[in-house]
PDB file of C-alpha atoms in Angstrom:
ATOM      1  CA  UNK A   1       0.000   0.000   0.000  1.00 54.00           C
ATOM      2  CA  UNK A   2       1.579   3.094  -0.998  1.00 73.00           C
ATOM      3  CA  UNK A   3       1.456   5.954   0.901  1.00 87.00           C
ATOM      4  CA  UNK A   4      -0.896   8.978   0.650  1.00 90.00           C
ATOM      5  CA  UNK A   5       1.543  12.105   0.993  1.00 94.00           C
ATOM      6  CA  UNK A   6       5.374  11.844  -1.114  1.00 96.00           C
ATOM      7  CA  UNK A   7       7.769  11.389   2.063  1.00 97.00           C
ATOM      8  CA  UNK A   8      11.361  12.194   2.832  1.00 98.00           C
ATOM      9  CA  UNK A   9      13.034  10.258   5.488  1.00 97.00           C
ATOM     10  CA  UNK A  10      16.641  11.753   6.456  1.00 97.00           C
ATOM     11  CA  UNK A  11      19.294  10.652   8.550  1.00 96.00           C
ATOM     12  CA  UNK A  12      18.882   6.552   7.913  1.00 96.00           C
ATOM     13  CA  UNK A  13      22.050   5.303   9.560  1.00 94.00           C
ATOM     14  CA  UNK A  14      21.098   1.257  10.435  1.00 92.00           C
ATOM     15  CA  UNK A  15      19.132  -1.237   8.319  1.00 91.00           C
ATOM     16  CA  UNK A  16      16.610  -1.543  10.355  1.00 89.00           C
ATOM     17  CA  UNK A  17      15.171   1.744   9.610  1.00 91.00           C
ATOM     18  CA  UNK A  18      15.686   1.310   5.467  1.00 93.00           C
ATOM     19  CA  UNK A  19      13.907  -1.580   5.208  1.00 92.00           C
ATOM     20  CA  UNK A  20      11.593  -0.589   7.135  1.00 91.00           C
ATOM     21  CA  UNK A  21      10.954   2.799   4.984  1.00 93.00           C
ATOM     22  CA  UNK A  22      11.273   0.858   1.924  1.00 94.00           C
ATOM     23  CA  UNK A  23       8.672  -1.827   2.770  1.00 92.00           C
ATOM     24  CA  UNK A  24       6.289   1.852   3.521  1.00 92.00           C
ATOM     25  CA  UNK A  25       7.253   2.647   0.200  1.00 93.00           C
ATOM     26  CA  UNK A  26       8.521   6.308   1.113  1.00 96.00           C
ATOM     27  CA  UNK A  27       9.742   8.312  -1.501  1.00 97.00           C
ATOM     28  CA  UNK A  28      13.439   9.153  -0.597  1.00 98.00           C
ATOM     29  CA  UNK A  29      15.859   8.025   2.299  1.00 98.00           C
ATOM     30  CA  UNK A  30      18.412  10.051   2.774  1.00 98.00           C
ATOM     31  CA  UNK A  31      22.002   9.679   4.654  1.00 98.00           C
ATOM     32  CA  UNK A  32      24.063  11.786   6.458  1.00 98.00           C
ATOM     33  CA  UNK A  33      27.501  12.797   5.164  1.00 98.00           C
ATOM     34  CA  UNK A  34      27.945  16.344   6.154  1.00 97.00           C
ATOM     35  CA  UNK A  35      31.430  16.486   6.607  1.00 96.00           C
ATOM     36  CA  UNK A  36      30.999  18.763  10.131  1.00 94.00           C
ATOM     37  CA  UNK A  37      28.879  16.292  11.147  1.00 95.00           C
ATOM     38  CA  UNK A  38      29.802  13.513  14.144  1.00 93.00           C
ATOM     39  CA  UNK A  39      26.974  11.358  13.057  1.00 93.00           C
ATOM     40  CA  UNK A  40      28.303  11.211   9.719  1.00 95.00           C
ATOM     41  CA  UNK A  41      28.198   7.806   7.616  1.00 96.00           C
ATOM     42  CA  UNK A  42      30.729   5.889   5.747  1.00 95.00           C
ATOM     43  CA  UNK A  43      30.060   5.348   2.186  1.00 95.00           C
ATOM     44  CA  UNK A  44      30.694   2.191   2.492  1.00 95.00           C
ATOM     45  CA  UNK A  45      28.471   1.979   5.378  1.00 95.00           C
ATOM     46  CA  UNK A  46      26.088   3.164   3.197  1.00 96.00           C
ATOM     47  CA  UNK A  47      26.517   1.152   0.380  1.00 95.00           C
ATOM     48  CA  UNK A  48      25.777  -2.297   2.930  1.00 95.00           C
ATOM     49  CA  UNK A  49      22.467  -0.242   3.707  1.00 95.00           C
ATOM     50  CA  UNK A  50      21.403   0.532   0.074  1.00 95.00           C
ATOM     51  CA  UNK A  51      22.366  -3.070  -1.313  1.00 94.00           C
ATOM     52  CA  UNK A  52      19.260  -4.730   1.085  1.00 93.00           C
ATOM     53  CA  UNK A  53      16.718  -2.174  -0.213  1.00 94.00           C
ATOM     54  CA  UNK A  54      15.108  -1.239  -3.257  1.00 91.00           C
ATOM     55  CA  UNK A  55      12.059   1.092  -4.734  1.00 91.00           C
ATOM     56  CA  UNK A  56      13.518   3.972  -3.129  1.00 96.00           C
ATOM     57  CA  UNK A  57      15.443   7.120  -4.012  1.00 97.00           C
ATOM     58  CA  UNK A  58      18.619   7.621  -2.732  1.00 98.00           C
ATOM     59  CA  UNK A  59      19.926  11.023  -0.830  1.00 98.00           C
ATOM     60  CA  UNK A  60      23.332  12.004   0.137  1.00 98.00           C
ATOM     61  CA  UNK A  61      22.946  14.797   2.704  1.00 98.00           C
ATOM     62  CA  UNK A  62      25.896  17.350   2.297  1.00 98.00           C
ATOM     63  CA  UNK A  63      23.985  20.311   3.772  1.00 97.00           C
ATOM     64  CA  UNK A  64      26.782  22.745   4.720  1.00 96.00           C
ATOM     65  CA  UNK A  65      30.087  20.604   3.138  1.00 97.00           C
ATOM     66  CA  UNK A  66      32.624  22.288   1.551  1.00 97.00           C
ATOM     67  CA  UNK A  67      32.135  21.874  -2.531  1.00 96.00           C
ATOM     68  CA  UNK A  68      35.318  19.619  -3.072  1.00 97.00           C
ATOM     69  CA  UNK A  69      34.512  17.698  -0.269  1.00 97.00           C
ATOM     70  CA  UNK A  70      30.918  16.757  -1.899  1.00 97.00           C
ATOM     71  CA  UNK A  71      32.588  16.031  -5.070  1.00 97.00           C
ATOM     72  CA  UNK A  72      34.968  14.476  -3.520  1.00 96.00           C
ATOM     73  CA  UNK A  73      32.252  12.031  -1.930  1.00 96.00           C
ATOM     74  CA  UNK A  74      29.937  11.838  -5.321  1.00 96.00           C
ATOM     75  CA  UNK A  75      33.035  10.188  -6.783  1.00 95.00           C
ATOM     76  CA  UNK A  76      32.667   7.334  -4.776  1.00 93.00           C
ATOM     77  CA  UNK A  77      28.976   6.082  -4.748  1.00 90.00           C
ATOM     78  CA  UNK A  78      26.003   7.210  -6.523  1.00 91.00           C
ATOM     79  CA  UNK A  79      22.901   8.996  -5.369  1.00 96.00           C
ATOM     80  CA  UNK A  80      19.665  10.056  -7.004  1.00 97.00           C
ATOM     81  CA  UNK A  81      19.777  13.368  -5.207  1.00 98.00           C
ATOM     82  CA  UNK A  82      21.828  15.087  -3.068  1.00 98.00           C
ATOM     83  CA  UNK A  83      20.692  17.501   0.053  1.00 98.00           C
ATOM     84  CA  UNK A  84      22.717  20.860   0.653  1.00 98.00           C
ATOM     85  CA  UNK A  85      21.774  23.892   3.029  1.00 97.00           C
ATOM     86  CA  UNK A  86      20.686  27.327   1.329  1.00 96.00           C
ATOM     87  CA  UNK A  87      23.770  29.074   2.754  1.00 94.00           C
ATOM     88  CA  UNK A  88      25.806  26.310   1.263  1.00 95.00           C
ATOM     89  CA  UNK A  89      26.197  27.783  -2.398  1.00 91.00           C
ATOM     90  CA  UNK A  90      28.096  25.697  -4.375  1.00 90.00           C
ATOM     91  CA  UNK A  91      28.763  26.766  -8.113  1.00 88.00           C
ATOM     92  CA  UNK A  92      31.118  23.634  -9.266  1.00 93.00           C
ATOM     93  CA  UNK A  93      29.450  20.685  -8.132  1.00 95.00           C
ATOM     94  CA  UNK A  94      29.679  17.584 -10.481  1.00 94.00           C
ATOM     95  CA  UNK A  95      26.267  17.052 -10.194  1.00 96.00           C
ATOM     96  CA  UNK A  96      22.754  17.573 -11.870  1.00 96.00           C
ATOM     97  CA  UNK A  97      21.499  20.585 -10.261  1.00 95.00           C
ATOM     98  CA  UNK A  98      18.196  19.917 -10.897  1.00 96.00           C
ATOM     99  CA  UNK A  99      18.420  16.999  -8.337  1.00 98.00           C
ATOM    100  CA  UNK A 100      19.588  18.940  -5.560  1.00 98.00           C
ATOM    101  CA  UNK A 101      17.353  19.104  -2.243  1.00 98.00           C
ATOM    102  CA  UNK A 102      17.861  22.635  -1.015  1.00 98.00           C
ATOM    103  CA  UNK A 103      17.306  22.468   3.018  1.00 98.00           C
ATOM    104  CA  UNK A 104      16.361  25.965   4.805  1.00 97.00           C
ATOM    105  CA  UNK A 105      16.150  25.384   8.721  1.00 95.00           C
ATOM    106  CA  UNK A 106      13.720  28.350   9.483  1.00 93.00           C
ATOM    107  CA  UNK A 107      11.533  30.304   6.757  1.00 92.00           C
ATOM    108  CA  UNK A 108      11.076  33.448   9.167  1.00 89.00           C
ATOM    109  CA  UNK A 109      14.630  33.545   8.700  1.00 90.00           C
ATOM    110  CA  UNK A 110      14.568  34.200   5.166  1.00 85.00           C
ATOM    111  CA  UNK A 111      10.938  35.725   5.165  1.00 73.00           C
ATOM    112  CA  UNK A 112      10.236  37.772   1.875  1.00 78.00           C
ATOM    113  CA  UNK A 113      13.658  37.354   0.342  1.00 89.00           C
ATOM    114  CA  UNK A 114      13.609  33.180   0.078  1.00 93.00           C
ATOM    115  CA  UNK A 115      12.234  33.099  -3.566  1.00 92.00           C
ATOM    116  CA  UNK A 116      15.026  35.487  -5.165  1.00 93.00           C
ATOM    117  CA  UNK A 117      17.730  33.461  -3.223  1.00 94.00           C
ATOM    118  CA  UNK A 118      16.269  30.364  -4.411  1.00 95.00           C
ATOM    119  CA  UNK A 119      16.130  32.017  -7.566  1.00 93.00           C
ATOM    120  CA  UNK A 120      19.832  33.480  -7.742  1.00 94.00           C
ATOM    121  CA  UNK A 121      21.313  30.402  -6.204  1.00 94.00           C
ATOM    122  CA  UNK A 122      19.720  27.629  -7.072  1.00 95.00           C
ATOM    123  CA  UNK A 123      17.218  28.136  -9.871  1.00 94.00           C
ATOM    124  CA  UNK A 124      17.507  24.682 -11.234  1.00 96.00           C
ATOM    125  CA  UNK A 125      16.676  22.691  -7.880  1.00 97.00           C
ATOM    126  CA  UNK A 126      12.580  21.250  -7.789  1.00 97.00           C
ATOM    127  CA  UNK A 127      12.906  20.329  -4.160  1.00 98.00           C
ATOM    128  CA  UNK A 128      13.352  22.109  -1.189  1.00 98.00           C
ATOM    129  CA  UNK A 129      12.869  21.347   2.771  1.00 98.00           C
ATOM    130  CA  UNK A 130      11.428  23.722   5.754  1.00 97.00           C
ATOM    131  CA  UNK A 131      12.053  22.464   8.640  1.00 95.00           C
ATOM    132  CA  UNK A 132      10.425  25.070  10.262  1.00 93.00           C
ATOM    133  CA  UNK A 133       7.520  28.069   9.960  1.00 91.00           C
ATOM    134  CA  UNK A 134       4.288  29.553  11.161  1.00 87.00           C
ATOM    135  CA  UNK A 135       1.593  31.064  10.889  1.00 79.00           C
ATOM    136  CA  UNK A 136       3.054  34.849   9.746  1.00 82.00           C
ATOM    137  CA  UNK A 137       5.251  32.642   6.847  1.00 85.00           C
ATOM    138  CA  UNK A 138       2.266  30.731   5.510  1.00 87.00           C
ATOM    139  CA  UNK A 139       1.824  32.592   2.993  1.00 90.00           C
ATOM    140  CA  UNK A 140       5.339  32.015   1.971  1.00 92.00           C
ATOM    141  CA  UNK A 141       4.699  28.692   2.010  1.00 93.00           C
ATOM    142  CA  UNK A 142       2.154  28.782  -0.261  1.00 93.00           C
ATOM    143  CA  UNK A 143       3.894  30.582  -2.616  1.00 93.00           C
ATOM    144  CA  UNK A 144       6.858  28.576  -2.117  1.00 96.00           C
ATOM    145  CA  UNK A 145       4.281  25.302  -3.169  1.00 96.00           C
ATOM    146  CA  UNK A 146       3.316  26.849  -5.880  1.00 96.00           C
ATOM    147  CA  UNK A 147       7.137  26.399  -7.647  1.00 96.00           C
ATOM    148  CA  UNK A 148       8.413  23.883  -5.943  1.00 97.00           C
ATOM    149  CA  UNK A 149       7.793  20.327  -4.103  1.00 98.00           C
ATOM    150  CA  UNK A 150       7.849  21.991  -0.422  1.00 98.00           C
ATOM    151  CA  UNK A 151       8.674  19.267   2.460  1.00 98.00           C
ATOM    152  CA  UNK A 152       8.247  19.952   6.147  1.00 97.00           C
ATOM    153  CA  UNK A 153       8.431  18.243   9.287  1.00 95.00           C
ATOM    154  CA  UNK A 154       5.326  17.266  11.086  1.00 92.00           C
ATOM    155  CA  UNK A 155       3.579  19.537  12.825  1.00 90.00           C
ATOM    156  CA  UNK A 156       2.456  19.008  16.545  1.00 87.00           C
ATOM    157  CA  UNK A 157      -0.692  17.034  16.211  1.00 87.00           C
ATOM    158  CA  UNK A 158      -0.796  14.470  13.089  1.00 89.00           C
ATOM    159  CA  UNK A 159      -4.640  16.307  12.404  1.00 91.00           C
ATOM    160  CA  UNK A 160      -2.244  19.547  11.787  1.00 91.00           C
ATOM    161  CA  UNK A 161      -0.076  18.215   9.890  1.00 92.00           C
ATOM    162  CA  UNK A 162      -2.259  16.604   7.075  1.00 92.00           C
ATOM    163  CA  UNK A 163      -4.336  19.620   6.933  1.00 93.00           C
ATOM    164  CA  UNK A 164      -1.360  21.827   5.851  1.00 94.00           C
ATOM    165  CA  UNK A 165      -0.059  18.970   3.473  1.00 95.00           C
ATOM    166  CA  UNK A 166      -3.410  18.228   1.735  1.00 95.00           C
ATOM    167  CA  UNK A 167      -4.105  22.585   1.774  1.00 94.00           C
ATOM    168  CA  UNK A 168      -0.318  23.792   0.213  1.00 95.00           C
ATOM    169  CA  UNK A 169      -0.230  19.823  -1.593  1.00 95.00           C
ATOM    170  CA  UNK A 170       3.094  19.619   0.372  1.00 97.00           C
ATOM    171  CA  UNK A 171       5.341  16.254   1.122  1.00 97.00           C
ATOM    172  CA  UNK A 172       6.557  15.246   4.565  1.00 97.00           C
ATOM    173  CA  UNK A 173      10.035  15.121   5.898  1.00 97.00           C
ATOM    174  CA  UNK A 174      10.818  12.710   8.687  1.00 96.00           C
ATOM    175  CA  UNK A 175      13.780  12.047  10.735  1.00 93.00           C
ATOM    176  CA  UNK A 176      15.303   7.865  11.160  1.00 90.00           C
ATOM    177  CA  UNK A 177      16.771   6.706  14.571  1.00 81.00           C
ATOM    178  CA  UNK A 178      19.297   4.543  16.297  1.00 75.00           C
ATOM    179  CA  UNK A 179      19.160   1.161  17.058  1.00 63.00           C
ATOM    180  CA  UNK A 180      18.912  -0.050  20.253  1.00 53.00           C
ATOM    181  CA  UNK A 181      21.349  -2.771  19.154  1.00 51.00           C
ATOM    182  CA  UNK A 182      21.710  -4.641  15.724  1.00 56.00           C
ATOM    183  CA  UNK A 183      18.514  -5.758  14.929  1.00 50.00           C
ATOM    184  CA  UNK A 184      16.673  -4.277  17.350  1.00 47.00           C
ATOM    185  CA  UNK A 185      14.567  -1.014  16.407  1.00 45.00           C
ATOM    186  CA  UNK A 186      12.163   1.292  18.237  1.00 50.00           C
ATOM    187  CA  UNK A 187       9.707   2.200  15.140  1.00 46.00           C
ATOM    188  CA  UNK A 188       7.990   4.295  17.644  1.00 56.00           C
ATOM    189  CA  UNK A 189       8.446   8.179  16.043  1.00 67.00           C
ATOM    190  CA  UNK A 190       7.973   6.918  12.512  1.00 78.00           C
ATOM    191  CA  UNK A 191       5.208   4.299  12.682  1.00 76.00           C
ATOM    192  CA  UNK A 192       3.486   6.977  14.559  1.00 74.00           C
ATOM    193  CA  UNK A 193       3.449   9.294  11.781  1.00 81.00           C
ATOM    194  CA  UNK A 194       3.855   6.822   8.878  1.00 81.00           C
ATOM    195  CA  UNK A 195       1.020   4.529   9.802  1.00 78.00           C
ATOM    196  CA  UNK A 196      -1.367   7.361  10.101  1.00 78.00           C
ATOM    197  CA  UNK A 197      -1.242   9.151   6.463  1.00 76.00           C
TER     198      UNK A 197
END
């Protein structure tokens, strides 16, 4: 049964959690290799992940890596999409531009001027991710939907959360967890979300 919103789940770093994801048949997983990162990922422990699942995009998170270091990385594995902050502008990546995930923490932060950055910067990227807004940057938000596939985190009740991705026809972003120990997964924070859209 596929699910009824597109869905983004970031930070996979055990098996446990892709296969899970992939068996919910969400849209992306993403994993983390921002190199200022301590919960950064091996590609090769990445590549043991990917190899047990299929049916899903891939997503190397960069967000704020240095440009060489990215390209660097994108020499040695291959992802359907990579994820880099808004601050992070990177003019010589080796990489489609069009499949870049462009991640912007807070909108109120960026308030009016986020579509002419979006523009200057990155005017090829389809994707982005807010991880945070409200009600004064709605409107943004709207707009933002309008151009883009526009991502955000859930909201504080799950009733919330679908009415503002069914209003702006937005996608979800979710977080993965640890394991408790190999093989052994709380599914708690994404079955809980997951299991109700």
């Amino acid at each position: 049964m596929s699910l009824k919103y597109f869905v983004y789940v970031s930070s996979i770093n055990n098996l446990s959690d892709a296969r899970y994801c992939s068996a919910m048949m969400v849209n992306y997983l993403g994993f983390n290799l921002d190199e200022n990162s301590k919960q950064n990922l091996s590609i090769e422990n990445i590549t043991e992940i990917s190899s047990w699942i299929n049916g899903v995009k891939l997503v190397g998170e960069f967000n704020k890596s240095s440009c060489n270091y990215i390209n660097k990385a994108l020499q040695k594995t291959d992802f359907s999409l990579i994820q880099i902050d808004i601050s992070n502008v990177c003019t010589n990546l080796n990489f489609d531009y069009e499949n870049i995930i462009v991640k912007i923490k807070d909108l109120s932060e960026h308030n009016n001027s986020i579509l002419s950055e979006l523009k200057s910067n990155f005017c090829k990227t389809r994707i982005i991710i807010v991880e945070k807004f409200n009600e004064s940057n709605s409107m943004i938000l709207a707009d933002l939907a309008k151009k883009y596939k526009v991502l955000i985190n859930p909201l504080k009740s799950i009733n919330k959360t679908k009415e503002i991705l069914r209003k702006y026809n937005l996608g979800l972003h979710l977080y993965g967890s640890d394991e408790i120990r190999p093989g052994f997964k709380d599914y708690d924070s994404l079955s809980s979300v997951l299991d109700k859209i």
